[in-house]
Coordinates of C-alpha atoms in Angstrom, one line a residue:
X510 CA -77.2 -142.0 94.6
X511 CA -78.4 -138.7 93.6
X512 CA -82.1 -139.1 94.1
X513 CA -83.4 -139.3 98.1
X514 CA -86.9 -139.5 98.9
X515 CA -88.4 -137.0 101.3
X516 CA -91.8 -137.1 102.2
X517 CA -92.6 -140.2 99.8
X518 CA -91.4 -137.8 96.7
X519 CA -88.5 -138.9 95.0
X520 CA -86.3 -135.6 95.0
X521 CA -82.9 -134.9 93.0
X522 CA -79.6 -134.4 95.6
X523 CA -77.9 -131.6 94.2
X524 CA -74.7 -132.0 96.3
X525 CA -74.8 -135.9 96.4
X526 CA -74.8 -135.2 92.2
X527 CA -72.1 -132.6 92.7
X528 CA -69.5 -134.7 94.3
X529 CA -70.0 -137.3 91.4
X530 CA -70.3 -135.2 88.0
X531 CA -66.6 -134.2 88.1
X532 CA -65.0 -137.8 88.3
X533 CA -67.7 -138.7 85.5
X534 CA -66.3 -138.9 81.4
X535 CA -68.7 -141.3 79.8
X536 CA -72.0 -142.3 80.3
X537 CA -73.0 -145.2 77.8
X538 CA -76.4 -147.1 77.7
X539 CA -78.1 -144.2 79.5
X540 CA -81.8 -143.6 79.4
X541 CA -83.6 -140.8 78.7
X542 CA -84.2 -140.5 82.4
X543 CA -80.4 -140.7 83.5
X544 CA -79.6 -138.1 80.4
X545 CA -82.2 -135.3 82.0
X546 CA -80.8 -136.4 85.3
X547 CA -77.3 -135.1 84.4
X548 CA -78.4 -132.3 82.0
X549 CA -80.3 -130.7 85.2
X550 CA -77.5 -131.5 87.5
X551 CA -75.2 -129.5 85.5
X552 CA -77.5 -126.7 84.7
X553 CA -78.1 -126.3 88.8
X554 CA -74.4 -126.8 89.6
X555 CA -73.1 -124.4 91.4
X556 CA -69.7 -126.3 92.0
X557 CA -67.7 -123.3 89.9
X558 CA -68.0 -121.1 92.3
X559 CA -66.6 -123.3 95.2
X560 CA -63.2 -122.2 94.5
X561 CA -61.7 -124.1 97.4
X562 CA -63.2 -127.5 96.1
X563 CA -62.4 -127.1 92.2
X564 CA -58.7 -126.5 93.4
X565 CA -58.6 -129.7 94.9
X566 CA -60.0 -131.5 92.1
X567 CA -57.5 -130.0 89.8
X568 CA -54.4 -130.7 92.6
X569 CA -56.0 -134.2 93.5
X570 CA -57.5 -135.8 89.9
X571 CA -56.3 -133.4 87.1
X572 CA -60.4 -132.6 87.3
X573 CA -60.6 -129.0 85.4
X574 CA -64.0 -127.1 86.7
X575 CA -65.4 -124.7 84.5
X576 CA -65.7 -121.1 86.1
X577 CA -69.1 -120.7 84.5
X578 CA -71.4 -123.7 82.8
X579 CA -69.6 -126.8 81.6
X580 CA -69.4 -128.7 78.7
X581 CA -71.9 -132.0 77.8
X582 CA -72.8 -133.7 74.7
X583 CA -75.1 -136.2 74.7
X584 CA -76.2 -138.4 71.8
X585 CA -79.6 -140.2 71.4
X586 CA -82.0 -142.5 69.1
X587 CA -84.3 -139.4 69.2
X588 CA -86.8 -141.7 71.5
X589 CA -87.4 -140.0 74.6
X590 CA -84.2 -138.0 74.3
X591 CA -86.0 -135.0 73.0
X592 CA -86.0 -133.4 77.3
X593 CA -82.7 -133.8 78.2
X594 CA -81.7 -132.8 74.8
X595 CA -83.2 -129.9 75.0
X596 CA -81.9 -128.6 78.2

């Protein structure tokens, strides 16, 4: 769960997202909001700076976290996907 409710508002939880995203490979049938959350979370992530966590992900799961920005590919039918594809 990457959203939390804070004072009645839905808020993105970057720490929760950073625990999940290295394990994601394919998201199918995603809504435009899901795509936007993914793009936003990857853009805001500073997980690459945590060298111990990066090393642990590699040793335990064979997951390579790039040293600056992550690579993501998205497709959509164009309906409401523009905000996520723009990021």
